[in-house]
mmCIF file of C-alpha atoms and ligand atoms in Angstrom:
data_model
loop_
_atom_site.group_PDB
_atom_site.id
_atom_site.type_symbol
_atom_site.label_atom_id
_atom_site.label_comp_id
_atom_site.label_asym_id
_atom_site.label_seq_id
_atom_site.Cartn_x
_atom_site.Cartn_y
_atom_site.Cartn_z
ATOM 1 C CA UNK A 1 15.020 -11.911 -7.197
ATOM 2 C CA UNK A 2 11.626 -12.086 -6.363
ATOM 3 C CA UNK A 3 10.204 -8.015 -5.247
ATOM 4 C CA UNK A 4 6.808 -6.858 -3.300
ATOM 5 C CA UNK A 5 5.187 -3.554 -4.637
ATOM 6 C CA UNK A 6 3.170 -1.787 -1.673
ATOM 7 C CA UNK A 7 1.339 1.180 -2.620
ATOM 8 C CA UNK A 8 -0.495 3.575 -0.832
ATOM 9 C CA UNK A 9 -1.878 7.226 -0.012
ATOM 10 C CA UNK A 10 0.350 6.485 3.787
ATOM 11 C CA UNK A 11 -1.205 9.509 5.135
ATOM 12 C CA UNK A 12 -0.162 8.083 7.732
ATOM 13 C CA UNK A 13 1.880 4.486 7.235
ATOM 14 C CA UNK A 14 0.527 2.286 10.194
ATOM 15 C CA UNK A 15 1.168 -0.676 11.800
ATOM 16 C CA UNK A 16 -1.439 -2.566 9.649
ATOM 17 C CA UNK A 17 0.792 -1.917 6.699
ATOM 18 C CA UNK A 18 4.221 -3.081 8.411
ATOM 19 C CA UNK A 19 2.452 -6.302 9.578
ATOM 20 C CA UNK A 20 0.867 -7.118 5.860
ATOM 21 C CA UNK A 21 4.607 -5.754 4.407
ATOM 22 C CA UNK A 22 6.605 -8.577 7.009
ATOM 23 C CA UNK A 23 3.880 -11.316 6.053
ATOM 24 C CA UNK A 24 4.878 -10.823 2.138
ATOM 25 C CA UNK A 25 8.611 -11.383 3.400
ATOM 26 C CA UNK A 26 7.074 -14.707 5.489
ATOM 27 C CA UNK A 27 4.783 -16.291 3.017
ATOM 28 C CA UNK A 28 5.868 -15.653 -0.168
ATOM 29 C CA UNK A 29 10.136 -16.077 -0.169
ATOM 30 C CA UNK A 30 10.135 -12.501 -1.312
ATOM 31 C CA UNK A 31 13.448 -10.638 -0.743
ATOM 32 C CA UNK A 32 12.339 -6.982 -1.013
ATOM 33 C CA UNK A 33 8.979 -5.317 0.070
ATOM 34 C CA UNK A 34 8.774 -1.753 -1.832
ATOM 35 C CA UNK A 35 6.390 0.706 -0.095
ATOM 36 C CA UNK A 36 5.703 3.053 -2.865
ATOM 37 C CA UNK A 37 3.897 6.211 -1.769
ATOM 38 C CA UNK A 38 1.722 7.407 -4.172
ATOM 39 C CA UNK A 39 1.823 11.377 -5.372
ATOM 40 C CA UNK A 40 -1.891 11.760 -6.954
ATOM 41 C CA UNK A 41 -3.562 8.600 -5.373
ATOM 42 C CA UNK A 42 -6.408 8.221 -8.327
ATOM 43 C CA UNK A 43 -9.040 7.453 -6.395
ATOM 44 C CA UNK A 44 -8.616 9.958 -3.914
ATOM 45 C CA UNK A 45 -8.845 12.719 -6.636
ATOM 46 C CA UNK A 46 -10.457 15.954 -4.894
ATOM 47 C CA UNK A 47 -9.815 14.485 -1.548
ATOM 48 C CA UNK A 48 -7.488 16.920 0.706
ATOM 49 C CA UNK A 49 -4.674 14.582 1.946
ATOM 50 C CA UNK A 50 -0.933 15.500 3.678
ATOM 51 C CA UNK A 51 1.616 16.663 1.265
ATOM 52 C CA UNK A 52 4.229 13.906 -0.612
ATOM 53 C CA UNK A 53 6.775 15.093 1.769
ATOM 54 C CA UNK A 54 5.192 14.467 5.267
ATOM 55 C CA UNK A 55 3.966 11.171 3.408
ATOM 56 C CA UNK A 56 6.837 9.924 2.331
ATOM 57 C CA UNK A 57 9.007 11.005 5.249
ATOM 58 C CA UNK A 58 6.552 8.969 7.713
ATOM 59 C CA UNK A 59 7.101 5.946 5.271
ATOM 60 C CA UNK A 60 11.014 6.354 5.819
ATOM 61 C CA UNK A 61 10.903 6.645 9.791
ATOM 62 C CA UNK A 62 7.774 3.438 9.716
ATOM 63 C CA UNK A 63 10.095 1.184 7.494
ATOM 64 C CA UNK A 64 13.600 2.040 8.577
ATOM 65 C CA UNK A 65 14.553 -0.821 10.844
ATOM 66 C CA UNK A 66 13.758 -3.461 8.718
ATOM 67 C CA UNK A 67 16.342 -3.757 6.032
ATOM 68 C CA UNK A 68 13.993 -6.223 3.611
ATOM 69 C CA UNK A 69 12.085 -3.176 3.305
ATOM 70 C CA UNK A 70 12.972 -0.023 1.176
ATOM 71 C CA UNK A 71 10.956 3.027 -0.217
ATOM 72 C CA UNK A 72 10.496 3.579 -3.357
ATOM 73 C CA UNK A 73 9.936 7.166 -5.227
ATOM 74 C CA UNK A 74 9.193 6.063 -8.632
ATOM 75 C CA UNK A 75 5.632 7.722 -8.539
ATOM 76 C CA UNK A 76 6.508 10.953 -6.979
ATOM 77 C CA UNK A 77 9.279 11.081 -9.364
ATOM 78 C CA UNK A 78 6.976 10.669 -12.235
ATOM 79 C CA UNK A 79 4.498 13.108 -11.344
ATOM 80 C CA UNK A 80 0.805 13.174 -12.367
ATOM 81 C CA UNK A 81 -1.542 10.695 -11.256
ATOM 82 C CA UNK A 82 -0.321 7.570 -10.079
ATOM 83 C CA UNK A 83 -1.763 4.498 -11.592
ATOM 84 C CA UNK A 84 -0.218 1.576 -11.146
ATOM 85 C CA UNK A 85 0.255 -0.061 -13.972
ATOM 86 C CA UNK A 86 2.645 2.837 -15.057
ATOM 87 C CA UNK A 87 4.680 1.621 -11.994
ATOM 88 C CA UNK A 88 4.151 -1.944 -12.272
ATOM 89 C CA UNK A 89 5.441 -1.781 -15.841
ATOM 90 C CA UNK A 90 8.524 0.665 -14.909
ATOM 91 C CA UNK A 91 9.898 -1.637 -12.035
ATOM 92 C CA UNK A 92 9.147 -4.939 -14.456
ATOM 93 C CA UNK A 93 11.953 -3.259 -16.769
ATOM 94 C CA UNK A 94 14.292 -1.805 -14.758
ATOM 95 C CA UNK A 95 14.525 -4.784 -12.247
ATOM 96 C CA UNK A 96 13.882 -7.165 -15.352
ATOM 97 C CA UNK A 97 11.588 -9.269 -13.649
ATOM 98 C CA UNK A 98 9.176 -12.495 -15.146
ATOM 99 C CA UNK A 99 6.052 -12.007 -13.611
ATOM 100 C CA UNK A 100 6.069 -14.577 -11.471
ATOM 101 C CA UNK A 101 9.140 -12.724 -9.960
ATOM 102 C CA UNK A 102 6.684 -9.376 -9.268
ATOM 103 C CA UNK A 103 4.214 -9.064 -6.798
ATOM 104 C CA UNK A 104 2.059 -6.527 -6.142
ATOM 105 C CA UNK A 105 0.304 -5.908 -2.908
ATOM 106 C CA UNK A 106 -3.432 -3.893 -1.707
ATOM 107 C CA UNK A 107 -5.736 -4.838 0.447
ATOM 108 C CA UNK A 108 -9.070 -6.142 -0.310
ATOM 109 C CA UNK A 109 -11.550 -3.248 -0.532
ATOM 110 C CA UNK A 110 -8.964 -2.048 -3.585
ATOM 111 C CA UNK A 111 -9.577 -5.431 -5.412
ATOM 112 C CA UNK A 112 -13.317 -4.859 -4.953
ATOM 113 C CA UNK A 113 -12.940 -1.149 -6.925
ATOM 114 C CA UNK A 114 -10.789 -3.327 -9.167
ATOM 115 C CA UNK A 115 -12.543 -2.584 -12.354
ATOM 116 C CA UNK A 116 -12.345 1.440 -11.618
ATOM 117 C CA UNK A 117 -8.648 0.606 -11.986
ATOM 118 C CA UNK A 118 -6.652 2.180 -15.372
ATOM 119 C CA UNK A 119 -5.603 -1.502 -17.053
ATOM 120 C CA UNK A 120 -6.685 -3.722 -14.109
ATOM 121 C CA UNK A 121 -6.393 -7.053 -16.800
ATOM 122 C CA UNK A 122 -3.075 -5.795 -17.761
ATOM 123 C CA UNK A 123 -2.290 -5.118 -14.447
ATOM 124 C CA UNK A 124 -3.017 -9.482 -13.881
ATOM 125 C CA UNK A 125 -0.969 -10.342 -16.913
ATOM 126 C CA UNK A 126 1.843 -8.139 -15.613
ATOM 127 C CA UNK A 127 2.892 -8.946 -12.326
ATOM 128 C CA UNK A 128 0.500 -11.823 -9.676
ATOM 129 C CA UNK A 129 -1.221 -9.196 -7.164
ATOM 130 C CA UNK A 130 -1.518 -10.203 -3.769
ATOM 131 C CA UNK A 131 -4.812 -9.154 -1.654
ATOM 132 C CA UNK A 132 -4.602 -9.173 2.068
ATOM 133 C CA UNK A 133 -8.489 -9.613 3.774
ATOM 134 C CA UNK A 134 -9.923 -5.934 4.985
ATOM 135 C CA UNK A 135 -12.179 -6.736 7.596
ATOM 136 C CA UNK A 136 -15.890 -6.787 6.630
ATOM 137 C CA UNK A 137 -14.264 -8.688 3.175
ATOM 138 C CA UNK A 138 -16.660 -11.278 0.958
ATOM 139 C CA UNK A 139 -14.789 -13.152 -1.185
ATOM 140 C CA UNK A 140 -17.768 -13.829 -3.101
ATOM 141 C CA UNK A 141 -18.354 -9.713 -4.197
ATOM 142 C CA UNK A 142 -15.414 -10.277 -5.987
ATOM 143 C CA UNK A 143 -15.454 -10.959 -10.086
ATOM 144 C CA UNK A 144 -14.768 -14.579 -11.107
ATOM 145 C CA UNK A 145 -12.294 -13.123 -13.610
ATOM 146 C CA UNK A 146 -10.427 -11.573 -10.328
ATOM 147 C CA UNK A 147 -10.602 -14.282 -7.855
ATOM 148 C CA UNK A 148 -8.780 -16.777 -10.068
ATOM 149 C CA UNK A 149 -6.529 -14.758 -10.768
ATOM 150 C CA UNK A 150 -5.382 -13.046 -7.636
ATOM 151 C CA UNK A 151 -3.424 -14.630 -4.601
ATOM 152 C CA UNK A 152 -5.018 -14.150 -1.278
ATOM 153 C CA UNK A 153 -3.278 -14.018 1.895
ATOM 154 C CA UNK A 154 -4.106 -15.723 4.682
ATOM 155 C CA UNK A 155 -2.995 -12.680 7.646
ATOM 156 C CA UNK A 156 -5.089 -11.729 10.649
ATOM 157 C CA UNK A 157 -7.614 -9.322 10.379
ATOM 158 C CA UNK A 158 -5.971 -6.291 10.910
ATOM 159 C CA UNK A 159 -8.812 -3.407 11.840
ATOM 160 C CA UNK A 160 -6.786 -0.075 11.200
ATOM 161 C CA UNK A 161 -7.269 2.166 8.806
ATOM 162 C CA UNK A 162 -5.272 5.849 7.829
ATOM 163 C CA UNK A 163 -8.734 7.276 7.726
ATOM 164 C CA UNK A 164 -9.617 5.875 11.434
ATOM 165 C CA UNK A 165 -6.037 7.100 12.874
ATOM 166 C CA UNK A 166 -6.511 11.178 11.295
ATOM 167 C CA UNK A 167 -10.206 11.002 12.938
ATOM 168 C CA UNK A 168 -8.606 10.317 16.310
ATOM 169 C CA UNK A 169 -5.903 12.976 16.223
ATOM 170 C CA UNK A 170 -8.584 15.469 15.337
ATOM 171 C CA UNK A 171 -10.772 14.153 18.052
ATOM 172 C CA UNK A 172 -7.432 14.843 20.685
ATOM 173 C CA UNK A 173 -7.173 11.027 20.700
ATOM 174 C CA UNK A 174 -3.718 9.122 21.152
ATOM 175 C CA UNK A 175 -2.742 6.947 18.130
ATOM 176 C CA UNK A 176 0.085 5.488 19.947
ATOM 177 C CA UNK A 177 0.760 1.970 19.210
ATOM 178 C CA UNK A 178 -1.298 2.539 16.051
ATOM 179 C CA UNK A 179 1.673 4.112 14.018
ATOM 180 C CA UNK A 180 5.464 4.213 14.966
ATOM 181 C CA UNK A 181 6.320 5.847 17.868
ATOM 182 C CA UNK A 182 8.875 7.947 15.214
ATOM 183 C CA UNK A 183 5.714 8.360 12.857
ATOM 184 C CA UNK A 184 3.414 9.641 16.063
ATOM 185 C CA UNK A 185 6.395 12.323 16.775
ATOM 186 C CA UNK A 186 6.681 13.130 13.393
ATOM 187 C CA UNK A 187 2.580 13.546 13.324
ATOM 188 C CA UNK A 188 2.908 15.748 16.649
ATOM 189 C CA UNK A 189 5.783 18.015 15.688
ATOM 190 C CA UNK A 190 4.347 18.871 12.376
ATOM 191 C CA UNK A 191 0.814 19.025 13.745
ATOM 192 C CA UNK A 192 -0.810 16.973 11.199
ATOM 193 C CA UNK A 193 -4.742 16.198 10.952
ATOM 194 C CA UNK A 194 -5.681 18.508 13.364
HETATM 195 P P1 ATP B 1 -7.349 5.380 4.075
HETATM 196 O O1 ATP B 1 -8.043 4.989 5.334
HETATM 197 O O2 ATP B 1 -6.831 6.781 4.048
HETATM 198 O O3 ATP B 1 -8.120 5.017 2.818
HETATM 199 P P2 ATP B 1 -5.611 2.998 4.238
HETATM 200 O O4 ATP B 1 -5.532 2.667 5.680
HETATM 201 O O5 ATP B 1 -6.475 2.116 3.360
HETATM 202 O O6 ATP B 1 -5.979 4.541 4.006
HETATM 203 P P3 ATP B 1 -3.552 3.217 2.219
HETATM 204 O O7 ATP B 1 -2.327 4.006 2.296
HETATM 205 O O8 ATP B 1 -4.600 3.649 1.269
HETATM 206 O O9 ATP B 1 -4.121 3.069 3.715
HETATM 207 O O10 ATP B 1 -3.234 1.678 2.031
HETATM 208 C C1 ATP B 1 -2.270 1.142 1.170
HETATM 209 C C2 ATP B 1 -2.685 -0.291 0.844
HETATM 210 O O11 ATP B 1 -2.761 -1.061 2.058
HETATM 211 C C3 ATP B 1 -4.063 -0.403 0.198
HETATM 212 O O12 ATP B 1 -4.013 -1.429 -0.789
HETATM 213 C C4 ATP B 1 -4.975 -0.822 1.340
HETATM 214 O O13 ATP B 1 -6.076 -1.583 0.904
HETATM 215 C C5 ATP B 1 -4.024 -1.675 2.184
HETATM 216 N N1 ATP B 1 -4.360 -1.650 3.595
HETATM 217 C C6 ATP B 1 -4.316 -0.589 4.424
HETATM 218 N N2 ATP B 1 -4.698 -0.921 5.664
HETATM 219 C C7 ATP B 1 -4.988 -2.244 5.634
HETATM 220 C C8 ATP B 1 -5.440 -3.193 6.610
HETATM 221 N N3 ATP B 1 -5.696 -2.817 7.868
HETATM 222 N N4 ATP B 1 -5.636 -4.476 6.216
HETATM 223 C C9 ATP B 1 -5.389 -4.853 4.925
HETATM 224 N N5 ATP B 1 -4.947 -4.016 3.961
HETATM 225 C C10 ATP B 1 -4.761 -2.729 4.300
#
C-alpha cells in the first residue's frame, strides 16, 4: 500500500489543496491521500488561527466525496505541537510501511524553511517528501542536500493561499469557487475571519 501524508494549518482547506491531494493519487500510484490537520502548527506559534474543530470539520466537508481521500486525527489526538516527524514516524509503524511506500506532501515555500524543521534529515530518511511548486518558487534557493533528495511535482501553478482567502472574507469579499461550496457555508454560518 503505498499512502500520501498532507499536512496543514487548513484554516480554511481550499481548492489548491484538493487539486495537489488528486495529483498525488494521478502521478504517483498512491492509494490513499491523508489530510492531516495540524493542532499546534509549529511555525505558526503565536499566530491566532480557527480552532481544531472548525479546522478539521472544513477538512471533512472539502474531502468527503472523494473516497481515495480520508482525514486523519493523529496530531490532534496527540496534542502539543505538531511536528512532523512525530507523525511521519507514528503512521510508518502503525501502517508498517518501507519508505518508499510513504510519502509526504507540502508545498514549496515549506521546503525552503526546511532547515527550521524539528529532524528535517530524519524526516528524508523516513518517508520520500513530495514538494508541489508555490508560485514565485526557485528551485535553486533550495539546499543541494534537499533538492536531491526531494521529489518535485510537476502540477500547475496553483495561486491560492488560506492566508489570501481569510483577507477576503474580512474585506466582505466572496471566496466562492475558492473553497467548497460546503466549506464557504460552513465559513458563513459560523462567521469565521471576520
Ligand atoms: P496559509 O496561507 O495560512 O499559510 P496555506 O494556504 O499555505 O496557508 P496550509 O494549510 O498551511 O495552507 O497548507 C498545507 C500544505 O499545502 C503546506 O505544505 C503548503 O505549502 C501547501 N500548499 C497550500 N497551498 C498551496 C498551493 N496553492 N500550492 C502548493 N502548495 C500549497
Amino acid at each position: 500500500m503505498r499512502i500520501a501524508l498532507f499536512g496543514g494549518t487548513f484554516d480554511p482547506p481550499h481548492v489548491g489543496h484538493l487539486i495537489l491531494g488528486q495529483a498525488l493519487l494521478n502521478f504517483l500510484d498512491i492509494e490513499k491521500v491523508f489530510f492531516v490537520p495540524a493542532f499546534i502548527p509549529p511555525h505558526k506559534k503565536g499566530e491566532h488561527f480557527s480552532s481544531v474543530e472548525d479546522r478539521l470539520r472544513m477538512v471533512e466537508l472539502s474531502i468527503r466525496s472523494n473516497d481515495s481521500f480520508a482525514v486523519l486525527e493523529i496530531e490532534i489526538k496527540r496534542g502539543g505541537i505538531s511536528y512532523s516527524i512525530d507523525t511521519i514516524r507514528e503512521v510508518k509503524n502503525n501502517f508498517k510501511l518501507s519508505r518508499d511506500n510513504l510519502f509526504f506532501a507540502i508545498g514549496s515555500d515549506n521546503l525552503l524553511d526546511f532547515d527550521n524543521w524539528k529532524s528535517p534529515d530524519k524526516i528524508l530518511d523516513t518517508c520520500r517528501v513530495v514538494v508541489f511548486p508555490r508560485p514565485g518558487f526557485d528551485v535553486n534557493r533550495v539546499k543541494d542536500d534537499y533538492r536531491k533528495n526531494v521529489v518535485f511535482l510537476r502540477t500547475p501553478l496553483i495561486d491560492i493561499s488560506s492566508r489570501e482567502i481569510r483577507e477576503m472574507v474580512k474585506r466582505g469579499q466572496s471566496i466562492r469557487y475558492l473553497v467548497t461550496d460546503e466549506v464557504n457555508r460552513y465559513i458563513n454560518s459560523r462567521g469565521l475571519y471576520k
